[in-house]
Tab-separated table of C-alpha atoms and ligand atoms in Angstrom:
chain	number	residue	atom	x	y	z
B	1	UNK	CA	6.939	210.261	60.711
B	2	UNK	CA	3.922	209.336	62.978
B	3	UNK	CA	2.583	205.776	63.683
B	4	UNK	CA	-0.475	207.261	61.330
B	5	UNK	CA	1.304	208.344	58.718
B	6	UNK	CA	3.781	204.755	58.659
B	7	UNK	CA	0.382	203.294	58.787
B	8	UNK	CA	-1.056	204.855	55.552
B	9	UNK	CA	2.275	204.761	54.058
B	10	UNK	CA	1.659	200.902	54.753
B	11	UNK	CA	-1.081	200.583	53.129
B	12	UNK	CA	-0.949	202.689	49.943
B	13	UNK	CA	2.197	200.347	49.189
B	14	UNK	CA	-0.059	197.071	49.790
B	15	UNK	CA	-2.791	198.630	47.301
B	16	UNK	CA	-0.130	199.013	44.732
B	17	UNK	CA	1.869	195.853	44.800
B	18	UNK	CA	-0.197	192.807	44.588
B	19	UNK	CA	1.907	190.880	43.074
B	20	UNK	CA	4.613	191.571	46.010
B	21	UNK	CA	2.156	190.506	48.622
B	22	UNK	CA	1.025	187.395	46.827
B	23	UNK	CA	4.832	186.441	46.894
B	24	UNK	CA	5.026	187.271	50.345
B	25	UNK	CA	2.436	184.922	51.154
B	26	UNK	CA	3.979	182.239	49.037
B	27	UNK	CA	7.467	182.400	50.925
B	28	UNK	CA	5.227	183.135	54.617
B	29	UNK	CA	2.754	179.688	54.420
B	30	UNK	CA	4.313	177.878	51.348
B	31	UNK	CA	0.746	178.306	49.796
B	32	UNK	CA	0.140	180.357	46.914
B	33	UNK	CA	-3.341	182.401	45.213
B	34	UNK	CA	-6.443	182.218	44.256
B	35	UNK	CA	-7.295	184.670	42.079
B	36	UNK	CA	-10.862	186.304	42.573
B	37	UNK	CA	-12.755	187.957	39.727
B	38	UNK	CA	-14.649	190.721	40.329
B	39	UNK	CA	-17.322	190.924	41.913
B	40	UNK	CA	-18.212	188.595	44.137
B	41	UNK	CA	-17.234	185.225	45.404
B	42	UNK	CA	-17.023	183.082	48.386
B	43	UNK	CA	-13.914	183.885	48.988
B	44	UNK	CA	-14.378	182.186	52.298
B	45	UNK	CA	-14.015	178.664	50.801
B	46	UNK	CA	-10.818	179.754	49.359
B	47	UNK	CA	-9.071	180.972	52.813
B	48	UNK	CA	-10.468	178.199	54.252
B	49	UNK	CA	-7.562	175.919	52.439
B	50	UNK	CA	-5.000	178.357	53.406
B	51	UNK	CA	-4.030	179.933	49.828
B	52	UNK	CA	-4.517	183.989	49.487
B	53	UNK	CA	-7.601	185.417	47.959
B	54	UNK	CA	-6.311	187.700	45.899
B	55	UNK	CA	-8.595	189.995	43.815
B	56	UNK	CA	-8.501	191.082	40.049
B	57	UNK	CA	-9.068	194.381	39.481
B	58	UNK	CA	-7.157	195.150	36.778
B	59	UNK	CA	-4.791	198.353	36.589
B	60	UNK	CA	-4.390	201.754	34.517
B	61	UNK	CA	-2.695	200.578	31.136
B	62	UNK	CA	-3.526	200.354	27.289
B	63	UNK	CA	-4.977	198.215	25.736
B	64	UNK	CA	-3.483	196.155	22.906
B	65	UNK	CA	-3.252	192.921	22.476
B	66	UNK	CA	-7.145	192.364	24.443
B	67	UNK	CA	-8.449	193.768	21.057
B	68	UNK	CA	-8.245	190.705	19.623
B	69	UNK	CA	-10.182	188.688	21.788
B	70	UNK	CA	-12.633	191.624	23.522
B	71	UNK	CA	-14.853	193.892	21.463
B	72	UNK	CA	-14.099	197.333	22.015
B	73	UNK	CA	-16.826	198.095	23.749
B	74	UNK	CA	-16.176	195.535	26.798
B	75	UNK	CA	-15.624	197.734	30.145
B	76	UNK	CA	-11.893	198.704	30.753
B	77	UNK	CA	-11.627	196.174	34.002
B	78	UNK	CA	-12.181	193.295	31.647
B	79	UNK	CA	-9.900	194.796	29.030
B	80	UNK	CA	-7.264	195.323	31.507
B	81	UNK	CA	-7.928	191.725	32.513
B	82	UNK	CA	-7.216	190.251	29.359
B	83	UNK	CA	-4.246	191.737	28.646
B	84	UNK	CA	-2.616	191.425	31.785
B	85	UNK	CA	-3.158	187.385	31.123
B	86	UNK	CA	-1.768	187.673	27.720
B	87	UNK	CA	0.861	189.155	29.360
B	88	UNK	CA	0.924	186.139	31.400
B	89	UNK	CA	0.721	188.292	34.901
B	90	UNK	CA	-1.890	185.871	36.311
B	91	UNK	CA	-0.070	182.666	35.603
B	92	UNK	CA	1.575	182.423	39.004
B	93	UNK	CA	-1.770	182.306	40.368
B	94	UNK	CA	-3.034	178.336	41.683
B	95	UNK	CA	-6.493	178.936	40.108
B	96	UNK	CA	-8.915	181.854	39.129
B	97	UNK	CA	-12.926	182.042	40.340
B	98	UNK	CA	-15.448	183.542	38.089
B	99	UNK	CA	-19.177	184.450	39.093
B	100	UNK	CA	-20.296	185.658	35.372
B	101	UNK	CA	-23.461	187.828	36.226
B	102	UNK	CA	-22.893	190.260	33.515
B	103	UNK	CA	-21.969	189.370	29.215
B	104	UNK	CA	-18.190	190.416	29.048
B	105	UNK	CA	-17.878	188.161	32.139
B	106	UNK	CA	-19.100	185.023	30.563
B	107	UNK	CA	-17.135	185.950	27.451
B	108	UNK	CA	-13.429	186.439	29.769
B	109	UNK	CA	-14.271	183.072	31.699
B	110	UNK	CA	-14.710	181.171	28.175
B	111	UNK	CA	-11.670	182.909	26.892
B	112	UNK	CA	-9.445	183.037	30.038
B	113	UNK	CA	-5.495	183.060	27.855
B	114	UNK	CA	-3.739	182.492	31.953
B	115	UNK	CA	-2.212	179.150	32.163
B	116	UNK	CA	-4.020	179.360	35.817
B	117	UNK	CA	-7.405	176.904	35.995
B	118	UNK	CA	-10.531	178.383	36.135
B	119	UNK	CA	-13.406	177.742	38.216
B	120	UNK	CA	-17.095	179.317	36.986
B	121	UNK	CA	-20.016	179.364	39.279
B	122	UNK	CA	-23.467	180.951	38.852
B	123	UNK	CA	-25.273	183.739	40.962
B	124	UNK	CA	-28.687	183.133	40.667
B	125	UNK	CA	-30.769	186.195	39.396
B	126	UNK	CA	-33.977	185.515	40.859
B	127	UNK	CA	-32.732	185.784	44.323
B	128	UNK	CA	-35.359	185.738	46.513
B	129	UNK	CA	-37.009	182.588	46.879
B	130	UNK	CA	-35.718	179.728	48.358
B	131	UNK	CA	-34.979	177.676	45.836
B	132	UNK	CA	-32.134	180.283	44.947
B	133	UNK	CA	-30.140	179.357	48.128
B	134	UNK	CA	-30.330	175.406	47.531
B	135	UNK	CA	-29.321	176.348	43.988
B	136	UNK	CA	-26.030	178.568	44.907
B	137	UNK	CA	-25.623	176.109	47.986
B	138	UNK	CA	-24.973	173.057	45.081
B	139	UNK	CA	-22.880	175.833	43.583
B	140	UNK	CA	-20.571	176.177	45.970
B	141	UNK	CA	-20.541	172.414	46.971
B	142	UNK	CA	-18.978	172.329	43.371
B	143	UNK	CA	-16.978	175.092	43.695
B	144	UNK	CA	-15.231	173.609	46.543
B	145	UNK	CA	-15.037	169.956	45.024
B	146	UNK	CA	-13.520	171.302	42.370
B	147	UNK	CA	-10.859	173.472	44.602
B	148	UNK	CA	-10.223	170.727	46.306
B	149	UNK	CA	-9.091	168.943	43.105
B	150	UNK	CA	-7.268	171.331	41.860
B	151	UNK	CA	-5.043	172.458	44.951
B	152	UNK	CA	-5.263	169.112	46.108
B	153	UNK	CA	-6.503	169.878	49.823
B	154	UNK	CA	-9.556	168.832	51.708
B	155	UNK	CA	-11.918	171.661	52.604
B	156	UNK	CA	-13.762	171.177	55.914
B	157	UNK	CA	-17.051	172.817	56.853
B	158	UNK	CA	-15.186	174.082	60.574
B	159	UNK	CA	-12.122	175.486	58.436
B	160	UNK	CA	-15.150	177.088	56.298
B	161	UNK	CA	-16.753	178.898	59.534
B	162	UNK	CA	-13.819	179.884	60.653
B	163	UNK	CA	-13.286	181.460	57.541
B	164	UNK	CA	-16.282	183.004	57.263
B	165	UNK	CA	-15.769	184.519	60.919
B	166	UNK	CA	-12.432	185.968	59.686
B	167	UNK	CA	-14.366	187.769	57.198
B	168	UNK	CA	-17.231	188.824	58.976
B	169	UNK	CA	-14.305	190.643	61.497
B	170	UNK	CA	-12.968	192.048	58.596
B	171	UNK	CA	-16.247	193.330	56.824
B	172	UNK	CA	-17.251	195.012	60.501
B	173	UNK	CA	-13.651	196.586	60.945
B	174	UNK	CA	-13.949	197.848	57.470
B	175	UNK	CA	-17.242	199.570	58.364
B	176	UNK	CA	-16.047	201.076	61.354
B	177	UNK	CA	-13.335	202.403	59.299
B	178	UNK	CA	-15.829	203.904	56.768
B	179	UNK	CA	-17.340	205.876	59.672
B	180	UNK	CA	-14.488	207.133	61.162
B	181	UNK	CA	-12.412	207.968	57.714
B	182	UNK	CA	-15.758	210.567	57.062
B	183	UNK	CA	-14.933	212.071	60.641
B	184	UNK	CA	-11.175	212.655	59.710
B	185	UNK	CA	-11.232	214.188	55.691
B	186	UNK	CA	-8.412	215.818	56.780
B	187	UNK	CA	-6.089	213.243	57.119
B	188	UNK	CA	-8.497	210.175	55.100
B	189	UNK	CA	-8.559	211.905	51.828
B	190	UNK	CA	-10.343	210.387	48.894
B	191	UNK	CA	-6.780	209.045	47.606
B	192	UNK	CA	-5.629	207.127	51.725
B	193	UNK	CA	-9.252	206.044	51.816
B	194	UNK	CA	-9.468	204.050	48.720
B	195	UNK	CA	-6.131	202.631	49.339
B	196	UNK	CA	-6.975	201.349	52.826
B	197	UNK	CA	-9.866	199.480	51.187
B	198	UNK	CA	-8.221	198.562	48.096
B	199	UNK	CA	-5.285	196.594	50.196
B	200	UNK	CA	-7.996	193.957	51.548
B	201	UNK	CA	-7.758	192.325	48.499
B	202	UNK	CA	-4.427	191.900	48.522
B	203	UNK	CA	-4.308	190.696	52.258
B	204	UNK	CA	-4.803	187.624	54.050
B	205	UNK	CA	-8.048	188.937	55.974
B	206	UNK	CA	-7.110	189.074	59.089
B	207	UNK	CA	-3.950	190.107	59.154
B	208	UNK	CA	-5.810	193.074	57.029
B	209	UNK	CA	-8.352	193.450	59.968
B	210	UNK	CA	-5.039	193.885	62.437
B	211	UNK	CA	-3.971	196.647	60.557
B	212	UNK	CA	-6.772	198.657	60.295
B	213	UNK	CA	-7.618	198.080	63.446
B	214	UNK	CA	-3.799	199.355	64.631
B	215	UNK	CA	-5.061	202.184	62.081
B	216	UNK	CA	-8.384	203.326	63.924
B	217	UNK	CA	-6.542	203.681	66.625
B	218	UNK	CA	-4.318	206.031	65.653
B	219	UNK	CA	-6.949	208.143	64.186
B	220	UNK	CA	-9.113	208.028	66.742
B	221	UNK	CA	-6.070	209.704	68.956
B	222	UNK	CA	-6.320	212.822	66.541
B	223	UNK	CA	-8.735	215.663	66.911
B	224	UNK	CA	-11.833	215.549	64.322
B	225	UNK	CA	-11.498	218.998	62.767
B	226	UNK	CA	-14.698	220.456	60.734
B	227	UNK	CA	-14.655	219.964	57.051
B	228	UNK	CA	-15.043	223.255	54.611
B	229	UNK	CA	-15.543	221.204	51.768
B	230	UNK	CA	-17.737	219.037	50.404
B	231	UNK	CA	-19.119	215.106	51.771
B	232	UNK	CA	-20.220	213.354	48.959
B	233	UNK	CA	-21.109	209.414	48.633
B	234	UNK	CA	-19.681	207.453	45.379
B	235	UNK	CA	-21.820	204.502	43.813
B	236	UNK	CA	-20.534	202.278	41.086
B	237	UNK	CA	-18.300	199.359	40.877
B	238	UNK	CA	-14.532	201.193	41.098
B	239	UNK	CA	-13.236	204.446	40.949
B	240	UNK	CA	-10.080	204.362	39.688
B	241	UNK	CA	-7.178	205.565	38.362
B	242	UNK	CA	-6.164	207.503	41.299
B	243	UNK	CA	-5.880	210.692	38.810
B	244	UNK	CA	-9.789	210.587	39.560
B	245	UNK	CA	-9.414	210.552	43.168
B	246	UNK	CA	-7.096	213.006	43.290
B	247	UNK	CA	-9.375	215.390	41.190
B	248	UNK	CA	-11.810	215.070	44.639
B	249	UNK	CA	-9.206	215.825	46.841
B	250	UNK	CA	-8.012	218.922	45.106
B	251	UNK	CA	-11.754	220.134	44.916
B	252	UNK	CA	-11.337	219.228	48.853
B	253	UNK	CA	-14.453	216.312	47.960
B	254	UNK	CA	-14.944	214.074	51.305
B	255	UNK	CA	-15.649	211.052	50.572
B	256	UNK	CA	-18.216	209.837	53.451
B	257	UNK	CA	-19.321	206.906	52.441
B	258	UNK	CA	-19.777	204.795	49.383
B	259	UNK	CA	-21.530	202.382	47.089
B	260	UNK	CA	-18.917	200.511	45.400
B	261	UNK	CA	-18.982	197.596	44.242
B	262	UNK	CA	-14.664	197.548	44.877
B	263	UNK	CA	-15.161	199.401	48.387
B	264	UNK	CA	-18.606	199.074	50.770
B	265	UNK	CA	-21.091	196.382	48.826
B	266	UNK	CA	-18.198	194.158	49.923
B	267	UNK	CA	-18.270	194.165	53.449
B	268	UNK	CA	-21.815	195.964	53.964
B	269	UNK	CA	-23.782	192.594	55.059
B	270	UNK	CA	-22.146	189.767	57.033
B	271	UNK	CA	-22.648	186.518	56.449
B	272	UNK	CA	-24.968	184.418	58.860
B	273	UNK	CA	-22.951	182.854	61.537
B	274	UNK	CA	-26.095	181.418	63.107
B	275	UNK	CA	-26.421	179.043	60.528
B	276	UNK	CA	-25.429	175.222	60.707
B	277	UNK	CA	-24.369	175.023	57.133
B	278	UNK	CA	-21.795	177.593	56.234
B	279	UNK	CA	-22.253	176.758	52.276
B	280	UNK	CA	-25.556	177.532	52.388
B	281	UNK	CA	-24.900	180.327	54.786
B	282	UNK	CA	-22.454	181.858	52.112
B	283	UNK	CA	-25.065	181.206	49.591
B	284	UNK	CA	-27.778	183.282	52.418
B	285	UNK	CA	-25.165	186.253	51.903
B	286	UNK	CA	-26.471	186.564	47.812
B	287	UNK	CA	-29.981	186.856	49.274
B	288	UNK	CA	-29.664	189.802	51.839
B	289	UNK	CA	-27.426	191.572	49.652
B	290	UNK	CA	-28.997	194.711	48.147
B	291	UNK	CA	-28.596	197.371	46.064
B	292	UNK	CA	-26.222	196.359	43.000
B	293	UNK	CA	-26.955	196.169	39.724
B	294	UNK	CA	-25.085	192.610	39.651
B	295	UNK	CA	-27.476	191.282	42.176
B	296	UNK	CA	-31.324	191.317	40.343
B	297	UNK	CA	-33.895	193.001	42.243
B	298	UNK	CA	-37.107	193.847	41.021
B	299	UNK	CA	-38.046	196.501	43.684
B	300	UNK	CA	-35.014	198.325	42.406
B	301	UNK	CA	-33.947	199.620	45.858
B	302	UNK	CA	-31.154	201.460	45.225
B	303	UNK	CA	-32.082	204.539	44.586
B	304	UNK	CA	-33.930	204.002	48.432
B	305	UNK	CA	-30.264	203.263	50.147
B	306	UNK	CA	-28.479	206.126	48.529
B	307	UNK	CA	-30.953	208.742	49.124
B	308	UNK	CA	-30.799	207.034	52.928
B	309	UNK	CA	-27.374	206.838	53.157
B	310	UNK	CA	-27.254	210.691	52.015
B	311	UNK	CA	-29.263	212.183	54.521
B	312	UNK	CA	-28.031	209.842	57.468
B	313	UNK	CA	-27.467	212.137	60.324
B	314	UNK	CA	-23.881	210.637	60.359
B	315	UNK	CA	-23.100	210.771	57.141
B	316	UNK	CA	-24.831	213.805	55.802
B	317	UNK	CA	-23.673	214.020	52.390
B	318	UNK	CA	-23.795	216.956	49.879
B	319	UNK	CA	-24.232	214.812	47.099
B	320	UNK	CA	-23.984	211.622	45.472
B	321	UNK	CA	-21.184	211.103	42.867
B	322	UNK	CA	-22.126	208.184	40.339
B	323	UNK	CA	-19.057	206.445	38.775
B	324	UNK	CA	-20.348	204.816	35.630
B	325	UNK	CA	-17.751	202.265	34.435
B	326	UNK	CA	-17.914	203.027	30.546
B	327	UNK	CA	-19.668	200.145	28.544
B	328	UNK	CA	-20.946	198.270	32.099
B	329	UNK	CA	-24.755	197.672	30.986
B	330	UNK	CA	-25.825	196.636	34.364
B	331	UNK	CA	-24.894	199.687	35.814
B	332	UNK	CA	-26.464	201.566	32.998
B	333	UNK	CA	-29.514	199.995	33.421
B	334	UNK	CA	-29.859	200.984	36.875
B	335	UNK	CA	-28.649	204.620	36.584
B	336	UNK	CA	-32.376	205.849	35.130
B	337	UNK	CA	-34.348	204.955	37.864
B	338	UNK	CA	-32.390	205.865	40.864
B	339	UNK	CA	-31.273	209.330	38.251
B	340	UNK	CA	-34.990	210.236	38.857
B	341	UNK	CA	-35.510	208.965	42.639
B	342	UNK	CA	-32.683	211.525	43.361
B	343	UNK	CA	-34.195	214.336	41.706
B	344	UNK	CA	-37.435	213.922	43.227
B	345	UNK	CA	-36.157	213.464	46.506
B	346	UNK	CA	-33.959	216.764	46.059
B	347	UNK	CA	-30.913	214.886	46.063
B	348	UNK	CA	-27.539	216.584	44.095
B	349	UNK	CA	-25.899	214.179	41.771
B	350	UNK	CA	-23.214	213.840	38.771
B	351	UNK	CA	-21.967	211.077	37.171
B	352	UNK	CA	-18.537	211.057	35.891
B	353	UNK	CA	-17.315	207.957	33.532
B	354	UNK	CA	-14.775	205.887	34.935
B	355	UNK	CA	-12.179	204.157	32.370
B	356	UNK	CA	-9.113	202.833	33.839
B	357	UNK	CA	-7.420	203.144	30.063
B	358	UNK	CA	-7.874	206.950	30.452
B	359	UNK	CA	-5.094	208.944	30.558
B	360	UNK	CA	-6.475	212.108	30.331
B	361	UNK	CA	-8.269	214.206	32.827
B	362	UNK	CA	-9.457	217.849	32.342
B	363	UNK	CA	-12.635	216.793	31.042
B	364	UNK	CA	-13.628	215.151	34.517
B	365	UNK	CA	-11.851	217.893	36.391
B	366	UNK	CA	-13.650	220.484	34.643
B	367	UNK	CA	-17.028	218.410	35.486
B	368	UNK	CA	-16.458	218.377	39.192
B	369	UNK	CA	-15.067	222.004	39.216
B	370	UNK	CA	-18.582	223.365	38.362
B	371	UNK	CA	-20.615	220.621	39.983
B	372	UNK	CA	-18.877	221.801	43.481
B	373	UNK	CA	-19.360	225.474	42.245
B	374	UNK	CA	-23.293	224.488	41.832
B	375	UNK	CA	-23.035	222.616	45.158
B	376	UNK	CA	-21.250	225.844	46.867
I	1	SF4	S1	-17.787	196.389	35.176
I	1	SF4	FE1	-19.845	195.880	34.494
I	1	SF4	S2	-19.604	195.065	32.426
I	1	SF4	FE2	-17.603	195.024	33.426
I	1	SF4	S3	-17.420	192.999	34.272
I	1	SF4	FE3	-18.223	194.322	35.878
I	1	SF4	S4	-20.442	194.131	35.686
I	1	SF4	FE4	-19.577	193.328	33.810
């Protein structure tokens, strides 16, 4: 077996074990997790007291016992969610952080069954003007008071920057990776590529960044073949189960570059380093961020970056594949416009339904059988 291939082998065991590497880092540093709720969070102030960041994405399962306390119509991740803390999975875990942007995320925070602590904070919505910064910046202050309370450390502002420069290493690594995986298909499938990105959540950040880095360097020592299939972008918050992914791979789908919520919007804009305050940098991060339905902006410029990102002489993509988590009304809400700014702008698209409590496939298969047929 290759370097590569140990690599990859590496990492698709990190993306599928989170619970091993959160032990890991217990017995490795004595400290233990924070859990992080999607979608976003400063997770910054967290590694800055030395416990793991450790995101909650859920998993492929049924649902059973969430029924009780979610309506059926919540989205899967938040289903999943719940009954992974019924099933107590999350209890190990030193607190849990909660940004509630969307309804079934105010409902899990104020229903959270883990015998972990949780911590809420507010995005603001109107995130533009000024006073949305001093806002999130008091946010945060909280956020950390209360952190500090509850894993009994002291969180500096230094051991903040450095954090936040471990991240910003990690979000640019992570974004050389994304250009380089759409200039190897061959070996990057859809399936290795969402693993690679997957196992940052699992990972202290930079010992994540080491890897990958070890990682582009391997692939950069192989020969960039050219691609017979397609290069399409994904937008959405996840695409999972892998079933999905695997579907694009067998349809010989490249994925060159994406939207996700899970995958790019995470690592797409740094944080400032050039500013004094690193809470109110952190908070400075909510106000460049574009493009997600989680993140209110009136000028709707989604649509704008995709159709961008598609015809990007790098990334040059056939088409843009939207995966609609079932029941997520932000998405939803956003899928009209940008729908209509990619047909006028001559821009393929199909948008699949992702459910992670779906066990059964053909329907989507079929779907992206005769979408690359139309695309051929
Ligand atoms: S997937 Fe959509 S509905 Fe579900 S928690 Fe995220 S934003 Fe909310």
């Amino acid at each position: 077996m290759t370097k590569l291939q140990t690599l990859i082998q590496q990492f698709e065991y990190i993306s599928q074990h989170p619970a091993e590497m959160m032990k890991k880092y217990k017995e490795e540093t004595g400290k233990g997790a924070v859990g992080i709720m999607p979608v976003y969070a400063p997770e910054e102030i967290v590694h800055a007291t030395g416990y793991l960041p450790i995101g909650l994405w859920g998993g492929q399962r049924s649902i059973s016992k969430a029924r009780t306390y979610l309506p059926p119509f919540a989205c899967s991740i938040m289903q999943v969610i719940m009954e992974m803390q019924i099933e107590k999975v999350y209890d190990d875990l030193a607190a849990v952080i909660f940004s509630v942007p969307c309804d079934t995320l105010k409902c899990l925070s104020q229903k959270w069954k883990g015998s972990s602590p949780v911590i809420v904070f507010t995005h603001p919505q109107n995130r533009k003007l000024e006073v949305a910064n001093v806002f999130l910046r008091r946010e945060y202050e909280i956020l950390r008071e209360r952190l500090e309370k509850t894993l009994n450390v002291k969180i500096s502002d230094e051991a903040i920057k450095k954090s936040i420069k471990v991240y910003n290493e990690n979000r640019q690594v992570m974004r050389e990776f994304v250009e380089a995986a759409a200039l190897y298909p061959q070996i990057i499938d859809p399936v290795v590529r969402h693993a690679i990105i997957k196992s940052r959540w699992f990972m202290e950040k930079s010992a994540h960044t080491a890897l990958v880095k070890e990682l582009l360097v391997e692939l950069r020592k192989e020969e960039a073949k050219p691609w017979d299939g397609k290069r399409v972008i994904l937008t959405g918050i996840m695409t999972e189960p892998n079933e999905v992914l695997e579907i694009f791979k067998d349809e010989k789908f490249a994925i060159v570059a994406d939207d996700l919520a899970q995958e790019s919007r995470q690592y797409r804009v740094d944080v400032p380093e050039d500013i004094e305050d690193p809470l109110y940098a952190l908070a400075k991060w909510w106000q460049i961020f574009d493009g997600c339905a989680l993140a209110t902006d009136p000028k709707k410029v989604r649509g704008q970056m995709l159709i961008d990102m598609a015809k990007d002489e790098k990334i040059k993509a056939d088409a843009v594949v939207v995966c609609m988590m079932k029941f997520c009304d932000p998405e939803e809400f956003d899928y009209p416009i940008y729908y209509q700014e990619f047909e006028d702008a001559d821009i393929k698209n199909i948008m699949i339904e992702i459910d992670l409590e779906m066990t059964a496939f053909e329907q989507i298969k079929t779907r992206i059988q005769s979408f690359n047929e139309m695309l051929a």
